[in-house]
Amino acid sequence: MMLEFQRAALTDAPALVQAQVAAFHHDSVLYPDVEVGGPPGYESVEVMQGKIAQDDAFSIWLDGQIVGGMVIYEQGSGHYHLDVIFIHPDYHNRGIGSQALRFLDITYPAARLWTLNTPAWAIRNQHFYEKFGFVKVSESEWEGFPLFDYARRVQRPD
């Protein structure tokens, strides 16, 4: 298994959107009360291209094909926000998400605080983030979408 993390290129956008749509739609399988869908723009190649152009976007490659992605926002003063991380459901439970979070720790040595949001109903996501030291700090709502807000402080030797 050859796993790589690369800065996303604009040409990666269609494959990233395909993986993202599959990941979000799989939530309706994991959580039968959840309707098929995702956040606004999750199905749009143009929205993904905008994130690639403006933010820190990464493609996750497995054996030469894109199987997932991540988008990170730098908030300043060592604060980074993980906007989205997604893995195509065909590649779940292979440790790819765990390796992705380790990759972020290596790639962002200046990070002192990581934040993210995850759907309130996404128990699997919550367990995953908590396994990596994220702590639920609040609850919020975005465009009618209930979210749990997580944070993780990073201690680095000076």
CSV table of C-alpha atoms in Angstrom, one decimal:
chain,number,residue,atom,x,y,z
A,1,MET,CA,0.0,0.0,0.0
A,2,MET,CA,1.6,3.2,-1.2
A,3,LEU,CA,0.0,6.2,0.6
A,4,GLU,CA,0.9,9.8,-0.3
A,5,PHE,CA,-0.2,13.2,0.7
A,6,GLN,CA,0.3,15.9,-1.9
A,7,ARG,CA,-0.7,19.6,-2.3
A,8,ALA,CA,-3.9,19.4,-4.3
A,9,ALA,CA,-3.7,20.6,-7.9
A,10,LEU,CA,-6.6,22.2,-9.7
A,11,THR,CA,-6.7,19.1,-11.9
A,12,ASP,CA,-7.3,17.0,-8.7
A,13,ALA,CA,-10.7,18.7,-8.1
A,14,PRO,CA,-13.0,16.3,-9.9
A,15,ALA,CA,-11.5,13.2,-8.2
A,16,LEU,CA,-11.5,15.0,-4.8
A,17,VAL,CA,-15.2,15.9,-5.3
A,18,GLN,CA,-16.0,12.3,-6.3
A,19,ALA,CA,-14.4,11.0,-3.0
A,20,GLN,CA,-16.0,13.7,-0.9
A,21,VAL,CA,-19.5,13.1,-2.3
A,22,ALA,CA,-19.0,9.3,-1.7
A,23,ALA,CA,-17.9,10.0,1.9
A,24,PHE,CA,-20.7,12.3,2.7
A,25,HIS,CA,-23.3,10.1,1.1
A,26,HIS,CA,-22.0,7.1,3.0
A,27,ASP,CA,-23.1,8.9,6.2
A,28,SER,CA,-26.7,8.0,5.3
A,29,VAL,CA,-25.7,4.3,5.3
A,30,LEU,CA,-23.9,4.6,8.7
A,31,TYR,CA,-26.7,6.8,10.2
A,32,PRO,CA,-30.0,5.8,8.6
A,33,ASP,CA,-31.8,8.8,10.0
A,34,VAL,CA,-29.5,11.2,8.1
A,35,GLU,CA,-30.5,12.4,4.7
A,36,VAL,CA,-28.1,12.1,1.8
A,37,GLY,CA,-26.2,15.3,1.4
A,38,GLY,CA,-23.4,17.5,2.8
A,39,PRO,CA,-22.4,21.0,3.4
A,40,PRO,CA,-23.1,23.6,0.7
A,41,GLY,CA,-20.8,23.2,-2.3
A,42,TYR,CA,-19.6,19.7,-1.4
A,43,GLU,CA,-20.7,18.4,-4.9
A,44,SER,CA,-19.1,21.3,-6.8
A,45,VAL,CA,-15.8,21.0,-8.7
A,46,GLU,CA,-15.7,24.8,-8.8
A,47,VAL,CA,-16.0,25.1,-5.0
A,48,MET,CA,-13.2,22.6,-4.6
A,49,GLN,CA,-11.0,24.4,-7.1
A,50,GLY,CA,-11.6,27.6,-5.1
A,51,LYS,CA,-10.4,25.8,-1.9
A,52,ILE,CA,-7.4,24.5,-3.8
A,53,ALA,CA,-6.5,28.0,-5.0
A,54,GLN,CA,-7.1,29.8,-1.8
A,55,ASP,CA,-6.4,27.4,1.1
A,56,ASP,CA,-4.2,24.6,2.1
A,57,ALA,CA,-5.7,21.6,0.2
A,58,PHE,CA,-4.2,18.2,0.1
A,59,SER,CA,-5.0,15.1,-2.1
A,60,ILE,CA,-4.7,11.7,-0.4
A,61,TRP,CA,-3.3,9.2,-2.9
A,62,LEU,CA,-3.3,5.4,-2.5
A,63,ASP,CA,-1.6,3.3,-5.0
A,64,GLY,CA,-1.7,6.1,-7.6
A,65,GLN,CA,-5.3,7.2,-7.2
A,66,ILE,CA,-7.0,9.9,-5.2
A,67,VAL,CA,-9.0,8.4,-2.3
A,68,GLY,CA,-9.5,11.4,-0.2
A,69,GLY,CA,-8.6,14.9,0.7
A,70,MET,CA,-8.2,17.6,3.4
A,71,VAL,CA,-8.6,21.4,3.5
A,72,ILE,CA,-6.9,23.5,6.2
A,73,TYR,CA,-7.4,27.1,7.1
A,74,GLU,CA,-4.7,29.1,8.8
A,75,GLN,CA,-6.3,31.3,11.4
A,76,GLY,CA,-3.1,33.0,12.6
A,77,SER,CA,-1.0,32.8,15.9
A,78,GLY,CA,-0.5,29.0,15.5
A,79,HIS,CA,-4.2,28.3,15.1
A,80,TYR,CA,-5.2,26.0,12.2
A,81,HIS,CA,-8.7,24.8,11.4
A,82,LEU,CA,-9.3,21.5,9.7
A,83,ASP,CA,-12.2,22.5,7.4
A,84,VAL,CA,-12.7,19.0,6.0
A,85,ILE,CA,-11.1,15.6,5.8
A,86,PHE,CA,-12.7,12.9,3.8
A,87,ILE,CA,-11.8,9.4,2.7
A,88,HIS,CA,-13.8,7.5,0.0
A,89,PRO,CA,-15.8,4.8,2.0
A,90,ASP,CA,-14.2,2.0,-0.1
A,91,TYR,CA,-11.0,2.9,1.8
A,92,HIS,CA,-12.3,3.3,5.3
A,93,ASN,CA,-10.7,1.3,8.2
A,94,ARG,CA,-7.3,1.2,6.6
A,95,GLY,CA,-5.6,3.7,8.9
A,96,ILE,CA,-5.6,6.4,6.2
A,97,GLY,CA,-7.4,9.0,8.4
A,98,SER,CA,-4.9,8.3,11.2
A,99,GLN,CA,-2.0,8.8,8.9
A,100,ALA,CA,-3.5,12.0,7.5
A,101,LEU,CA,-3.7,13.5,11.0
A,102,ARG,CA,-0.1,12.5,11.7
A,103,PHE,CA,0.8,14.1,8.4
A,104,LEU,CA,-0.8,17.4,9.5
A,105,ASP,CA,1.2,17.4,12.7
A,106,ILE,CA,4.5,17.0,10.7
A,107,THR,CA,3.5,19.4,8.0
A,108,TYR,CA,2.4,22.2,10.4
A,109,PRO,CA,5.1,22.3,13.1
A,110,ALA,CA,4.0,25.9,14.0
A,111,ALA,CA,0.5,24.6,15.0
A,112,ARG,CA,-0.4,25.3,18.6
A,113,LEU,CA,-4.1,24.8,18.3
A,114,TRP,CA,-6.2,22.7,15.9
A,115,THR,CA,-9.9,23.2,15.6
A,116,LEU,CA,-12.6,21.4,13.6
A,117,ASN,CA,-16.3,20.8,13.4
A,118,THR,CA,-18.2,17.6,12.8
A,119,PRO,CA,-21.9,16.8,12.5
A,120,ALA,CA,-23.6,16.3,15.9
A,121,TRP,CA,-24.9,12.9,14.7
A,122,ALA,CA,-21.5,11.6,13.4
A,123,ILE,CA,-20.5,9.5,16.3
A,124,ARG,CA,-17.8,7.6,14.3
A,125,ASN,CA,-16.1,11.0,13.5
A,126,GLN,CA,-16.3,12.1,17.1
A,127,HIS,CA,-14.6,8.9,18.4
A,128,PHE,CA,-11.9,9.3,15.7
A,129,TYR,CA,-11.1,12.9,16.6
A,130,GLU,CA,-11.1,12.1,20.3
A,131,LYS,CA,-8.7,9.3,19.8
A,132,PHE,CA,-6.3,12.0,18.5
A,133,GLY,CA,-6.7,14.2,21.5
A,134,PHE,CA,-9.4,16.5,20.2
A,135,VAL,CA,-11.9,17.6,22.9
A,136,LYS,CA,-15.4,18.8,22.3
A,137,VAL,CA,-15.5,22.4,23.3
A,138,SER,CA,-18.9,23.6,22.1
A,139,GLU,CA,-21.9,23.0,19.9
A,140,SER,CA,-22.9,25.2,17.0
A,141,GLU,CA,-25.0,25.4,14.0
A,142,TRP,CA,-24.1,26.3,10.4
A,143,GLU,CA,-26.9,26.9,7.9
A,144,GLY,CA,-29.3,24.7,10.0
A,145,PHE,CA,-26.6,21.9,10.3
A,146,PRO,CA,-25.9,21.0,14.0
A,147,LEU,CA,-22.2,20.7,14.7
A,148,PHE,CA,-19.9,19.7,17.5
A,149,ASP,CA,-16.8,21.9,17.8
A,150,TYR,CA,-13.5,20.3,18.7
A,151,ALA,CA,-10.1,21.6,19.6
A,152,ARG,CA,-6.7,20.1,20.3
A,153,ARG,CA,-3.8,22.1,21.9
A,154,VAL,CA,-0.4,21.1,20.7
A,155,GLN,CA,2.6,21.2,23.1
A,156,ARG,CA,5.9,21.5,21.3
A,157,PRO,CA,9.3,21.6,22.9
A,158,ASP,CA,10.9,25.0,22.5
